[in-house]
Amino acid sequence: MKNIFNRFLIAVEEFRKNTYVKLAFIVTGIVSTIWFLIRVIPKPSRATYPCMRVAAPMMSSFVIWMIAIVGSVGAFRKARLNFARSNYLYGTLFLIAALTFSTFIFNRESGIAGSKSNADWIIVPNQPVGVAQGIFPGRVAWVHNPAVAKWDSTTGNWWDDNVVSQTESDRMMKESLLSVTGEKSEKKAWTALFKDFNNRKNGKGAGYQPGQKIAVKINTNNTYSHKDSPEINATPQVVLSLLRSLINEGGVEQKNITVFDASRFITDNIFNKCHAVYPGVVFVDNVGGDGRTKSTYVDNAIPYSVDNGRLATGLATCATEADYLINMALLKGHVGQGVTLCGKNYYGVTSIYNDWRKNAHNNFNPDRSGKARYLTFVDFMSHKDLGGKTMLYFIDGIYGSKLVNGAPGPKWKMEPFNNNWGCSLLASQDGVAIDAVGLDLLRTEWPDAPDMAFSDQYLFEAALADNPPSKTKYDPQRNNVKVTSLGVMEHWNNPKEKKYSRNLGKNEGIELVARTLAAK
């Protein structure tokens, strides 16, 4: 015990010797904290401003350091007192607490180190990294249609046909396809998408061939059986809109399309609506039955780039056997990861339990101090049967939500939503770019959402996958194939204009093509 106390006192004394570093850290921490609170409390959306992004990590590092100092000193005193009184249980508990607090001090060369590691991750607006993908590289189509959703938050269900318009959803799907491709018809848009994907994948710009299979990964994370769930999940009308376009305009036979969430349930509101119109489409979920097919898996299909704990390594057979994937995510936040968009949507392809409490979530979260680290989503996005097969990405923002579960809500206050639902559909061929736009929307609207800080880390890792900030060698199949950039990442210039680099006339970065549909 005496040696432990002495080591602690020596470490504190060594820190005290560096007077200038300590003073600089304390002054910077106090000023950053005051500045951040003065600016953000009156207007939370300011938390996304560049100056606030610089101040935030300095403030958090200072606060953590202060808590560590106070906590460690207090805990050591309590430990010493309890050991002196022969209260060994409490003494041991306080000692463990003291050592835990002390790691926040010992693991830094100085108090500024933590602040510097955070600042290293701050990417100012319109500083793109990575290689843009698509017919129009880095293009993200954002279709906003205020007429699509009119639920009053209390009457009936959020997916009922009288509050979500199928006609307006179909209009949004068509407009998103035209915007992504620049074509004048849905038929030509699908042809262009297939040709471009095949050209980038194997150098042969062939269109869709009869018999090829397409798997559509939707997000039904908040489901517990085939019975309808009141919580936010994939919007049934949007799923039907996609099927209608693929079949009627894309020329894909019903039997060659699978709609799935291998880890959860396809609820009646989705299945019944779509099956009534297209009975030949296959629906796959975790348990099967009631017209659905039970998911099977290919074992050890994704061993991951590094030792990743107990994460499931099997992949749904409907994905591994598909020729193409379409990733249809939801626009919402997520505790731990900050957001759940297209990158995380792939998690539902793995062989996990339908009870989320039984699943390991190792290495999903960004480092809370902003330190670069290996992130699982990049393995999903670079795997040959996941991101490698995805020809098109969607983010269903018909409602959007601050939290991962529960009913949709609250309504969106920022422009152009103006206290209405999201009423949005995002589409892109670039899986990094579309998540970047979704993230900018979410964190601007709800900067206080759980774990929003550093939720963009996986996108920088993915954009720079060949040489990521974490220096991880991403190789999700462990076959020694080098992973290249998976798309382009940047943040918009400001929440009002919402412009990315290509919108500002540059030949790099993201291009956001935004359109609000006029009422008919």
Short mmCIF file of C-alpha atoms in Angstrom, two decimals:
data_model
loop_
_atom_site.label_atom_id
_atom_site.label_comp_id
_atom_site.label_asym_id
_atom_site.label_seq_id
_atom_site.Cartn_x
_atom_site.Cartn_y
_atom_site.Cartn_z
CA MET A 1 0.00 0.00 0.00
CA LYS A 2 2.77 2.41 0.96
CA ASN A 3 4.50 1.89 -2.41
CA ILE A 4 1.26 2.53 -4.29
CA PHE A 5 0.64 5.77 -2.40
CA ASN A 6 4.23 6.85 -3.00
CA ARG A 7 3.97 6.19 -6.76
CA PHE A 8 0.80 8.24 -6.90
CA LEU A 9 2.37 11.14 -5.02
CA ILE A 10 5.50 11.02 -7.21
CA ALA A 11 3.38 11.10 -10.38
CA VAL A 12 1.44 14.10 -9.10
CA GLU A 13 4.66 15.84 -8.16
CA GLU A 14 6.18 15.21 -11.60
CA PHE A 15 3.11 16.78 -13.18
CA ARG A 16 3.38 19.79 -10.89
CA LYS A 17 6.95 20.40 -12.00
CA ASN A 18 5.80 21.22 -15.51
CA THR A 19 4.26 24.51 -14.43
CA TYR A 20 3.83 26.07 -17.85
CA VAL A 21 2.14 23.02 -19.34
CA LYS A 22 -0.18 22.78 -16.36
CA LEU A 23 -1.09 26.47 -16.44
CA ALA A 24 -1.68 26.39 -20.20
CA PHE A 25 -3.90 23.34 -19.88
CA ILE A 26 -5.94 24.76 -16.99
CA VAL A 27 -6.40 28.19 -18.60
CA THR A 28 -7.33 26.65 -21.96
CA GLY A 29 -9.75 24.25 -20.25
CA ILE A 30 -11.50 26.96 -18.25
CA VAL A 31 -11.79 29.34 -21.21
CA SER A 32 -13.04 26.58 -23.53
CA THR A 33 -15.64 25.45 -21.00
CA ILE A 34 -16.98 28.94 -20.41
CA TRP A 35 -16.99 29.77 -24.12
CA PHE A 36 -18.77 26.53 -25.05
CA LEU A 37 -21.47 26.91 -22.40
CA ILE A 38 -22.13 30.58 -23.20
CA ARG A 39 -22.54 29.84 -26.89
CA VAL A 40 -24.34 26.48 -26.86
CA ILE A 41 -26.83 26.73 -23.97
CA PRO A 42 -28.89 29.53 -25.63
CA LYS A 43 -28.75 27.77 -29.01
CA PRO A 44 -27.82 24.03 -28.99
CA SER A 45 -27.36 23.88 -32.78
CA ARG A 46 -24.18 25.94 -32.34
CA ALA A 47 -22.50 22.80 -31.03
CA THR A 48 -21.88 21.84 -34.67
CA TYR A 49 -20.09 25.11 -35.52
CA PRO A 50 -16.37 24.73 -36.27
CA CYS A 51 -15.29 26.89 -33.30
CA MET A 52 -17.46 24.83 -30.97
CA ARG A 53 -16.01 21.60 -32.33
CA VAL A 54 -12.58 22.91 -31.43
CA ALA A 55 -13.68 24.02 -27.95
CA ALA A 56 -15.63 20.85 -27.10
CA PRO A 57 -12.71 18.38 -26.89
CA MET A 58 -10.62 20.88 -24.92
CA MET A 59 -13.50 21.36 -22.51
CA SER A 60 -14.20 17.63 -22.14
CA SER A 61 -10.53 16.83 -21.61
CA PHE A 62 -10.26 19.48 -18.90
CA VAL A 63 -13.42 18.29 -17.14
CA ILE A 64 -12.30 14.66 -17.26
CA TRP A 65 -8.88 15.63 -15.90
CA MET A 66 -10.45 17.59 -13.03
CA ILE A 67 -12.75 14.70 -12.16
CA ALA A 68 -9.78 12.30 -12.28
CA ILE A 69 -7.69 14.48 -9.95
CA VAL A 70 -10.48 15.02 -7.42
CA GLY A 71 -11.72 11.47 -7.65
CA SER A 72 -8.32 9.83 -7.32
CA VAL A 73 -7.23 11.94 -4.33
CA GLY A 74 -10.53 11.38 -2.55
CA ALA A 75 -10.58 7.66 -3.27
CA PHE A 76 -6.97 7.16 -2.13
CA ARG A 77 -7.76 8.92 1.13
CA LYS A 78 -10.82 6.73 1.68
CA ALA A 79 -8.81 3.62 0.83
CA ARG A 80 -6.02 4.49 3.25
CA LEU A 81 -8.54 5.28 6.01
CA ASN A 82 -10.41 2.00 5.56
CA PHE A 83 -7.24 -0.09 5.46
CA ALA A 84 -6.09 1.62 8.67
CA ARG A 85 -9.40 0.57 10.27
CA SER A 86 -9.06 -2.99 8.88
CA ASN A 87 -12.09 -2.47 6.62
CA TYR A 88 -10.41 -4.39 3.80
CA LEU A 89 -13.45 -4.76 1.55
CA TYR A 90 -14.20 -1.03 1.39
CA GLY A 91 -10.49 -0.27 1.31
CA THR A 92 -10.05 -2.47 -1.75
CA LEU A 93 -13.07 -0.96 -3.52
CA PHE A 94 -11.84 2.59 -2.93
CA LEU A 95 -8.35 1.57 -4.08
CA ILE A 96 -9.74 0.20 -7.34
CA ALA A 97 -11.70 3.42 -7.83
CA ALA A 98 -8.58 5.49 -7.12
CA LEU A 99 -6.47 3.54 -9.62
CA THR A 100 -9.20 3.86 -12.24
CA PHE A 101 -9.34 7.62 -11.84
CA SER A 102 -5.53 7.76 -11.89
CA THR A 103 -5.31 6.21 -15.35
CA PHE A 104 -6.75 9.44 -16.78
CA ILE A 105 -3.69 11.19 -15.33
CA PHE A 106 -0.96 8.60 -15.86
CA ASN A 107 -1.86 7.88 -19.48
CA ARG A 108 -1.07 11.44 -20.58
CA GLU A 109 2.30 13.10 -20.86
CA SER A 110 0.53 16.25 -19.81
CA GLY A 111 -2.98 17.55 -19.36
CA ILE A 112 -2.92 18.93 -22.89
CA ALA A 113 -2.35 15.52 -24.47
CA GLY A 114 -5.99 14.54 -24.26
CA SER A 115 -7.06 17.83 -25.76
CA LYS A 116 -4.60 17.44 -28.59
CA SER A 117 -5.76 13.92 -29.42
CA ASN A 118 -9.31 15.22 -29.69
CA ALA A 119 -8.30 18.18 -31.83
CA ASP A 120 -6.50 15.85 -34.24
CA TRP A 121 -9.90 14.43 -35.19
CA ILE A 122 -11.56 17.75 -35.94
CA ILE A 123 -12.14 18.11 -39.66
CA VAL A 124 -13.32 21.56 -40.59
CA PRO A 125 -16.21 21.95 -43.06
CA ASN A 126 -15.57 21.28 -46.75
CA GLN A 127 -12.34 19.36 -46.26
CA PRO A 128 -13.12 16.16 -48.17
CA VAL A 129 -11.12 12.96 -47.82
CA GLY A 130 -11.40 9.71 -49.75
CA VAL A 131 -12.43 8.80 -53.28
CA ALA A 132 -15.97 9.69 -54.38
CA GLN A 133 -18.08 6.92 -55.95
CA GLY A 134 -20.89 6.89 -58.49
CA ILE A 135 -21.99 8.05 -61.91
CA PHE A 136 -21.72 11.53 -60.48
CA PRO A 137 -18.97 10.94 -57.90
CA GLY A 138 -20.03 11.70 -54.36
CA ARG A 139 -23.59 12.65 -55.29
CA VAL A 140 -26.27 12.32 -52.64
CA ALA A 141 -29.88 12.93 -53.65
CA TRP A 142 -32.09 14.39 -50.94
CA VAL A 143 -35.80 14.45 -51.75
CA HIS A 144 -37.98 16.34 -49.28
CA ASN A 145 -41.74 16.01 -49.57
CA PRO A 146 -43.76 17.64 -46.74
CA ALA A 147 -46.93 15.93 -48.00
CA VAL A 148 -45.74 12.37 -47.42
CA ALA A 149 -46.26 12.09 -43.62
CA LYS A 150 -49.01 13.68 -41.54
CA TRP A 151 -49.20 11.61 -38.35
CA ASP A 152 -50.31 13.60 -35.29
CA SER A 153 -48.19 11.45 -32.91
CA THR A 154 -51.24 10.08 -31.09
CA THR A 155 -53.99 8.86 -33.44
CA GLY A 156 -53.62 5.43 -35.00
CA ASN A 157 -50.22 4.21 -36.19
CA TRP A 158 -47.40 6.18 -37.77
CA TRP A 159 -47.44 3.88 -40.83
CA ASP A 160 -51.18 3.95 -41.54
CA ASP A 161 -52.12 4.75 -45.13
CA ASN A 162 -54.15 7.76 -44.06
CA VAL A 163 -51.04 9.41 -42.57
CA VAL A 164 -48.32 8.17 -44.96
CA SER A 165 -49.12 8.67 -48.62
CA GLN A 166 -48.15 5.85 -50.97
CA THR A 167 -48.46 8.18 -53.94
CA GLU A 168 -46.08 10.73 -52.44
CA SER A 169 -43.66 7.97 -51.43
CA ASP A 170 -43.63 6.72 -55.03
CA ARG A 171 -42.89 10.25 -56.23
CA MET A 172 -39.97 10.48 -53.83
CA MET A 173 -38.52 7.16 -54.98
CA LYS A 174 -38.71 8.20 -58.62
CA GLU A 175 -37.15 11.61 -57.98
CA SER A 176 -34.31 10.12 -55.94
CA LEU A 177 -33.40 7.71 -58.75
CA LEU A 178 -33.48 10.44 -61.37
CA SER A 179 -31.39 12.76 -59.21
CA VAL A 180 -28.71 10.15 -58.48
CA THR A 181 -28.30 9.16 -62.12
CA GLY A 182 -29.23 12.30 -64.04
CA GLU A 183 -31.57 10.26 -66.22
CA LYS A 184 -35.08 11.25 -67.37
CA SER A 185 -36.90 8.01 -66.56
CA GLU A 186 -36.79 5.35 -63.86
CA LYS A 187 -36.10 2.66 -66.44
CA LYS A 188 -33.03 4.47 -67.73
CA ALA A 189 -31.98 5.23 -64.17
CA TRP A 190 -31.92 1.55 -63.20
CA THR A 191 -30.04 0.67 -66.36
CA ALA A 192 -27.45 3.31 -65.59
CA LEU A 193 -27.09 2.13 -61.99
CA PHE A 194 -26.52 -1.50 -62.93
CA LYS A 195 -24.05 -0.62 -65.66
CA ASP A 196 -22.05 1.75 -63.51
CA PHE A 197 -21.88 -0.70 -60.61
CA ASN A 198 -20.73 -3.57 -62.81
CA ASN A 199 -18.19 -1.37 -64.54
CA ARG A 200 -16.65 -0.31 -61.22
CA LYS A 201 -16.76 -3.86 -59.85
CA ASN A 202 -15.34 -5.88 -62.71
CA GLY A 203 -14.68 -3.46 -65.57
CA LYS A 204 -17.64 -4.73 -67.57
CA GLY A 205 -20.47 -2.23 -67.86
CA ALA A 206 -23.23 -4.79 -68.26
CA GLY A 207 -26.78 -4.05 -67.23
CA TYR A 208 -29.00 -6.27 -65.15
CA GLN A 209 -29.15 -9.85 -66.47
CA PRO A 210 -32.28 -12.02 -66.13
CA GLY A 211 -32.03 -14.35 -63.16
CA GLN A 212 -29.64 -12.21 -61.15
CA LYS A 213 -30.67 -11.84 -57.51
CA ILE A 214 -31.15 -8.61 -55.57
CA ALA A 215 -31.29 -8.49 -51.77
CA VAL A 216 -32.76 -5.43 -50.06
CA LYS A 217 -31.58 -4.94 -46.47
CA ILE A 218 -34.15 -2.91 -44.55
CA ASN A 219 -33.99 -1.84 -40.90
CA THR A 220 -36.56 -3.47 -38.62
CA ASN A 221 -34.40 -3.29 -35.50
CA ASN A 222 -37.30 -2.40 -33.20
CA THR A 223 -39.40 -5.50 -33.85
CA TYR A 224 -40.12 -8.40 -31.50
CA SER A 225 -42.38 -10.68 -33.52
CA HIS A 226 -44.38 -10.57 -36.74
CA LYS A 227 -46.88 -8.39 -34.94
CA ASP A 228 -46.65 -4.69 -35.80
CA SER A 229 -44.34 -2.67 -33.59
CA PRO A 230 -45.24 0.90 -32.55
CA GLU A 231 -41.54 1.81 -32.61
CA ILE A 232 -39.71 3.32 -35.56
CA ASN A 233 -38.77 0.85 -38.27
CA ALA A 234 -38.65 0.81 -42.07
CA THR A 235 -41.58 2.71 -43.55
CA PRO A 236 -43.83 0.16 -45.34
CA GLN A 237 -44.76 2.64 -48.08
CA VAL A 238 -41.09 3.26 -48.95
CA VAL A 239 -40.35 -0.47 -49.14
CA LEU A 240 -43.27 -0.89 -51.54
CA SER A 241 -42.12 2.10 -53.59
CA LEU A 242 -38.71 0.49 -54.07
CA LEU A 243 -40.22 -2.85 -55.08
CA ARG A 244 -42.61 -1.15 -57.49
CA SER A 245 -39.74 0.69 -59.15
CA LEU A 246 -37.40 -2.31 -59.30
CA ILE A 247 -40.05 -4.59 -60.77
CA ASN A 248 -42.03 -2.27 -63.01
CA GLU A 249 -39.18 -0.03 -64.20
CA GLY A 250 -36.00 -2.00 -63.44
CA GLY A 251 -37.23 -5.16 -65.09
CA VAL A 252 -36.39 -7.45 -62.16
CA GLU A 253 -38.68 -10.46 -61.65
CA GLN A 254 -40.38 -10.70 -58.26
CA LYS A 255 -38.85 -14.10 -57.46
CA ASN A 256 -35.35 -12.64 -57.79
CA ILE A 257 -35.89 -10.01 -55.11
CA THR A 258 -35.44 -10.68 -51.38
CA VAL A 259 -36.40 -8.13 -48.74
CA PHE A 260 -34.77 -9.01 -45.45
CA ASP A 261 -33.58 -8.24 -41.98
CA ALA A 262 -31.89 -11.48 -40.93
CA SER A 263 -31.53 -10.38 -37.32
CA ARG A 264 -35.09 -9.24 -36.64
CA PHE A 265 -38.69 -9.69 -37.83
CA ILE A 266 -40.53 -8.57 -40.94
CA THR A 267 -43.72 -7.24 -39.37
CA ASP A 268 -47.21 -7.51 -40.83
CA ASN A 269 -47.43 -3.85 -41.81
CA ILE A 270 -44.52 -4.33 -44.23
CA PHE A 271 -45.17 -7.91 -45.34
CA ASN A 272 -48.92 -7.63 -45.91
CA LYS A 273 -48.66 -4.36 -47.84
CA CYS A 274 -45.92 -5.58 -50.17
CA HIS A 275 -47.02 -9.22 -50.48
CA ALA A 276 -50.51 -8.18 -51.57
CA VAL A 277 -49.04 -6.38 -54.58
CA TYR A 278 -45.99 -8.56 -55.27
CA PRO A 279 -46.62 -12.09 -53.91
CA GLY A 280 -43.52 -13.45 -55.64
CA VAL A 281 -41.05 -11.34 -53.66
CA VAL A 282 -39.22 -13.30 -50.96
CA PHE A 283 -39.19 -11.98 -47.39
CA VAL A 284 -36.50 -13.27 -45.03
CA ASP A 285 -36.29 -12.68 -41.30
CA ASN A 286 -34.81 -14.29 -38.19
CA VAL A 287 -37.56 -16.83 -37.47
CA GLY A 288 -39.56 -17.37 -40.65
CA GLY A 289 -43.17 -18.50 -40.77
CA ASP A 290 -46.35 -16.59 -41.67
CA GLY A 291 -45.17 -16.38 -45.28
CA ARG A 292 -41.62 -15.33 -44.39
CA THR A 293 -38.51 -17.44 -44.97
CA LYS A 294 -36.22 -18.19 -42.03
CA SER A 295 -32.71 -16.87 -42.49
CA THR A 296 -29.79 -19.25 -42.91
CA TYR A 297 -26.15 -18.26 -42.60
CA VAL A 298 -22.71 -18.93 -44.05
CA ASP A 299 -20.46 -19.60 -41.07
CA ASN A 300 -17.29 -17.56 -40.57
CA ALA A 301 -18.03 -15.44 -43.63
CA ILE A 302 -16.70 -12.30 -41.91
CA PRO A 303 -13.84 -13.06 -39.49
CA TYR A 304 -13.06 -9.29 -39.20
CA SER A 305 -9.78 -7.50 -39.65
CA VAL A 306 -8.71 -7.78 -36.01
CA ASP A 307 -9.71 -9.75 -32.95
CA ASN A 308 -13.13 -8.29 -32.39
CA GLY A 309 -14.44 -10.05 -29.34
CA ARG A 310 -17.59 -12.12 -29.59
CA LEU A 311 -19.19 -10.54 -32.64
CA ALA A 312 -21.10 -12.92 -34.91
CA THR A 313 -19.07 -14.02 -37.93
CA GLY A 314 -21.84 -15.61 -40.01
CA LEU A 315 -23.57 -13.78 -42.86
CA ALA A 316 -27.12 -14.31 -44.13
CA THR A 317 -27.19 -16.63 -47.14
CA CYS A 318 -29.63 -14.35 -48.96
CA ALA A 319 -26.86 -11.71 -48.99
CA THR A 320 -23.95 -14.00 -49.87
CA GLU A 321 -25.91 -15.52 -52.76
CA ALA A 322 -27.18 -12.20 -54.09
CA ASP A 323 -25.63 -10.51 -57.11
CA TYR A 324 -26.57 -7.06 -55.82
CA LEU A 325 -27.52 -5.48 -52.51
CA ILE A 326 -29.58 -2.41 -51.81
CA ASN A 327 -29.00 -0.93 -48.35
CA MET A 328 -32.07 0.89 -47.03
CA ALA A 329 -31.25 2.37 -43.62
CA LEU A 330 -33.14 4.69 -41.27
CA LEU A 331 -32.39 8.28 -40.28
CA LYS A 332 -31.99 8.11 -36.51
CA GLY A 333 -29.60 8.37 -33.61
CA HIS A 334 -28.14 5.48 -31.65
CA VAL A 335 -26.72 5.25 -28.15
CA GLY A 336 -23.04 4.32 -28.21
CA GLN A 337 -22.47 4.86 -31.93
CA GLY A 338 -24.18 8.24 -32.09
CA VAL A 339 -26.03 7.40 -35.31
CA THR A 340 -27.33 4.30 -37.07
CA LEU A 341 -27.27 4.74 -40.83
CA CYS A 342 -26.14 2.59 -43.77
CA GLY A 343 -22.86 1.52 -42.15
CA LYS A 344 -24.55 0.02 -39.12
CA ASN A 345 -27.45 -1.41 -41.13
CA TYR A 346 -25.13 -4.20 -42.27
CA TYR A 347 -24.99 -5.50 -38.70
CA GLY A 348 -28.43 -7.00 -39.33
CA VAL A 349 -26.93 -9.28 -41.99
CA THR A 350 -24.80 -11.10 -39.41
CA SER A 351 -25.82 -14.21 -37.49
CA ILE A 352 -26.94 -12.47 -34.32
CA TYR A 353 -29.85 -13.14 -31.99
CA ASN A 354 -33.17 -11.36 -32.47
CA ASP A 355 -32.86 -10.42 -28.78
CA TRP A 356 -30.30 -7.61 -28.87
CA ARG A 357 -29.38 -8.20 -25.21
CA LYS A 358 -27.66 -11.46 -26.17
CA ASN A 359 -25.37 -9.88 -28.75
CA ALA A 360 -21.85 -8.53 -28.34
CA HIS A 361 -21.27 -5.00 -29.62
CA ASN A 362 -17.49 -4.93 -29.36
CA ASN A 363 -15.68 -2.11 -31.14
CA PHE A 364 -18.79 -0.48 -32.57
CA ASN A 365 -18.42 2.74 -30.63
CA PRO A 366 -15.97 5.52 -31.45
CA ASP A 367 -13.38 6.33 -28.82
CA ARG A 368 -14.92 8.82 -26.41
CA SER A 369 -11.80 10.96 -26.33
CA GLY A 370 -11.58 11.15 -30.12
CA LYS A 371 -8.64 8.80 -30.51
CA ALA A 372 -8.53 6.98 -33.85
CA ARG A 373 -9.32 3.29 -33.54
CA TYR A 374 -10.43 0.23 -35.48
CA LEU A 375 -14.16 0.38 -36.20
CA THR A 376 -16.32 -2.56 -37.19
CA PHE A 377 -18.46 -0.65 -39.66
CA VAL A 378 -15.49 -0.30 -42.02
CA ASP A 379 -15.24 -4.09 -42.19
CA PHE A 380 -18.93 -4.25 -43.09
CA MET A 381 -18.55 -1.56 -45.75
CA SER A 382 -15.52 -3.22 -47.34
CA HIS A 383 -16.66 -6.85 -47.23
CA LYS A 384 -17.25 -8.45 -50.63
CA ASP A 385 -20.76 -9.64 -49.70
CA LEU A 386 -21.84 -6.42 -47.97
CA GLY A 387 -20.48 -3.08 -49.15
CA GLY A 388 -18.83 -4.82 -52.08
CA LYS A 389 -22.22 -5.87 -53.46
CA THR A 390 -24.17 -2.73 -52.65
CA MET A 391 -25.21 -0.93 -55.82
CA LEU A 392 -27.43 1.68 -54.14
CA TYR A 393 -27.93 3.18 -50.69
CA PHE A 394 -31.08 4.73 -49.27
CA ILE A 395 -31.81 6.43 -45.96
CA ASP A 396 -35.48 6.39 -45.07
CA GLY A 397 -36.19 9.70 -43.34
CA ILE A 398 -39.95 9.77 -43.72
CA TYR A 399 -39.99 10.33 -39.98
CA GLY A 400 -36.46 10.23 -38.62
CA SER A 401 -35.84 10.01 -34.91
CA LYS A 402 -33.53 11.33 -32.22
CA LEU A 403 -33.26 7.98 -30.47
CA VAL A 404 -32.68 4.45 -31.71
CA ASN A 405 -35.95 3.05 -30.39
CA GLY A 406 -39.43 4.18 -29.41
CA ALA A 407 -42.02 5.83 -31.59
CA PRO A 408 -40.80 8.34 -34.19
CA GLY A 409 -40.00 11.75 -32.78
CA PRO A 410 -39.61 14.48 -32.01
CA LYS A 411 -40.49 16.50 -35.08
CA TRP A 412 -37.72 18.37 -36.87
CA LYS A 413 -37.35 22.09 -36.16
CA MET A 414 -34.56 23.10 -38.54
CA GLU A 415 -35.12 24.31 -42.11
CA PRO A 416 -36.63 23.05 -44.34
CA PHE A 417 -38.63 20.85 -41.93
CA ASN A 418 -40.03 23.69 -39.82
CA ASN A 419 -41.53 21.61 -37.00
CA ASN A 420 -42.69 18.78 -39.25
CA TRP A 421 -41.54 15.20 -39.78
CA GLY A 422 -38.38 14.53 -41.78
CA CYS A 423 -40.43 13.68 -44.89
CA SER A 424 -37.14 12.82 -46.60
CA LEU A 425 -35.51 10.14 -48.69
CA LEU A 426 -31.74 10.12 -49.29
CA ALA A 427 -30.14 8.08 -52.06
CA SER A 428 -26.57 7.61 -53.27
CA GLN A 429 -24.12 5.21 -54.84
CA ASP A 430 -21.52 6.32 -52.29
CA GLY A 431 -22.02 4.61 -48.93
CA VAL A 432 -19.72 7.02 -47.11
CA ALA A 433 -21.16 10.19 -48.60
CA ILE A 434 -24.79 9.32 -47.84
CA ASP A 435 -23.99 8.58 -44.19
CA ALA A 436 -22.06 11.87 -43.99
CA VAL A 437 -25.18 13.78 -45.08
CA GLY A 438 -27.40 11.78 -42.75
CA LEU A 439 -25.05 12.47 -39.86
CA ASP A 440 -24.92 16.21 -40.59
CA LEU A 441 -28.72 16.31 -40.54
CA LEU A 442 -29.00 14.38 -37.29
CA ARG A 443 -26.35 16.17 -35.30
CA THR A 444 -27.53 19.58 -36.45
CA GLU A 445 -31.07 18.84 -35.35
CA TRP A 446 -30.15 16.98 -32.17
CA PRO A 447 -26.61 17.88 -31.04
CA ASP A 448 -27.57 16.68 -27.56
CA ALA A 449 -28.48 13.18 -28.76
CA PRO A 450 -26.62 10.38 -26.93
CA ASP A 451 -22.98 9.87 -27.97
CA MET A 452 -23.15 12.21 -30.95
CA ALA A 453 -19.55 13.37 -30.37
CA PHE A 454 -17.07 11.67 -32.73
CA SER A 455 -19.87 9.70 -34.41
CA ASP A 456 -18.19 10.58 -37.71
CA GLN A 457 -15.05 8.55 -36.99
CA TYR A 458 -16.12 5.46 -38.92
CA LEU A 459 -16.67 7.60 -42.01
CA PHE A 460 -13.14 8.99 -41.93
CA GLU A 461 -11.82 5.47 -41.39
CA ALA A 462 -13.88 4.24 -44.36
CA ALA A 463 -12.96 7.12 -46.66
CA LEU A 464 -9.28 6.52 -45.89
CA ALA A 465 -9.56 2.74 -45.56
CA ASP A 466 -6.29 2.15 -47.44
CA ASN A 467 -4.44 4.34 -44.91
CA PRO A 468 -6.88 5.10 -42.07
CA PRO A 469 -6.16 7.37 -39.11
CA SER A 470 -6.11 4.32 -36.82
CA LYS A 471 -3.50 2.59 -39.03
CA THR A 472 -5.67 -0.53 -39.01
CA LYS A 473 -5.14 -2.92 -41.90
CA TYR A 474 -8.74 -3.46 -42.95
CA ASP A 475 -9.11 -6.96 -44.34
CA PRO A 476 -12.56 -8.25 -43.24
CA GLN A 477 -12.19 -11.58 -45.03
CA ARG A 478 -8.57 -12.02 -43.91
CA ASN A 479 -7.49 -12.90 -47.43
CA ASN A 480 -4.70 -10.31 -47.66
CA VAL A 481 -6.60 -8.18 -50.18
CA LYS A 482 -5.88 -4.48 -49.67
CA VAL A 483 -8.94 -2.35 -49.01
CA THR A 484 -9.13 0.95 -50.87
CA SER A 485 -11.12 4.09 -50.15
CA LEU A 486 -14.79 3.25 -49.70
CA GLY A 487 -16.15 6.69 -50.56
CA VAL A 488 -15.82 10.37 -49.77
CA MET A 489 -16.30 12.06 -46.41
CA GLU A 490 -16.72 15.71 -45.45
CA HIS A 491 -19.06 17.93 -43.46
CA TRP A 492 -21.22 20.64 -45.02
CA ASN A 493 -20.28 24.32 -44.79
CA ASN A 494 -23.04 25.28 -42.35
CA PRO A 495 -26.52 24.08 -41.30
CA LYS A 496 -28.32 26.85 -43.19
CA GLU A 497 -26.78 26.50 -46.66
CA LYS A 498 -25.94 22.78 -46.38
CA LYS A 499 -23.33 22.94 -49.13
CA TYR A 500 -20.56 20.45 -49.74
CA SER A 501 -17.43 20.90 -51.82
CA ARG A 502 -18.95 20.04 -55.19
CA ASN A 503 -21.86 22.38 -54.43
CA LEU A 504 -19.22 25.10 -54.05
CA GLY A 505 -17.75 24.45 -57.48
CA LYS A 506 -14.90 22.13 -56.52
CA ASN A 507 -14.08 18.93 -58.36
CA GLU A 508 -13.92 16.83 -55.20
CA GLY A 509 -15.99 15.86 -52.20
CA ILE A 510 -19.74 15.44 -51.86
CA GLU A 511 -22.46 16.89 -54.06
CA LEU A 512 -25.81 17.25 -52.32
CA VAL A 513 -28.67 17.46 -54.81
CA ALA A 514 -31.61 18.61 -52.69
CA ARG A 515 -35.15 19.05 -53.94
CA THR A 516 -38.42 19.75 -52.17
CA LEU A 517 -41.36 18.35 -54.09
CA ALA A 518 -44.27 20.67 -54.74
CA ALA A 519 -47.71 19.54 -53.64
CA LYS A 520 -49.92 18.13 -56.37
#
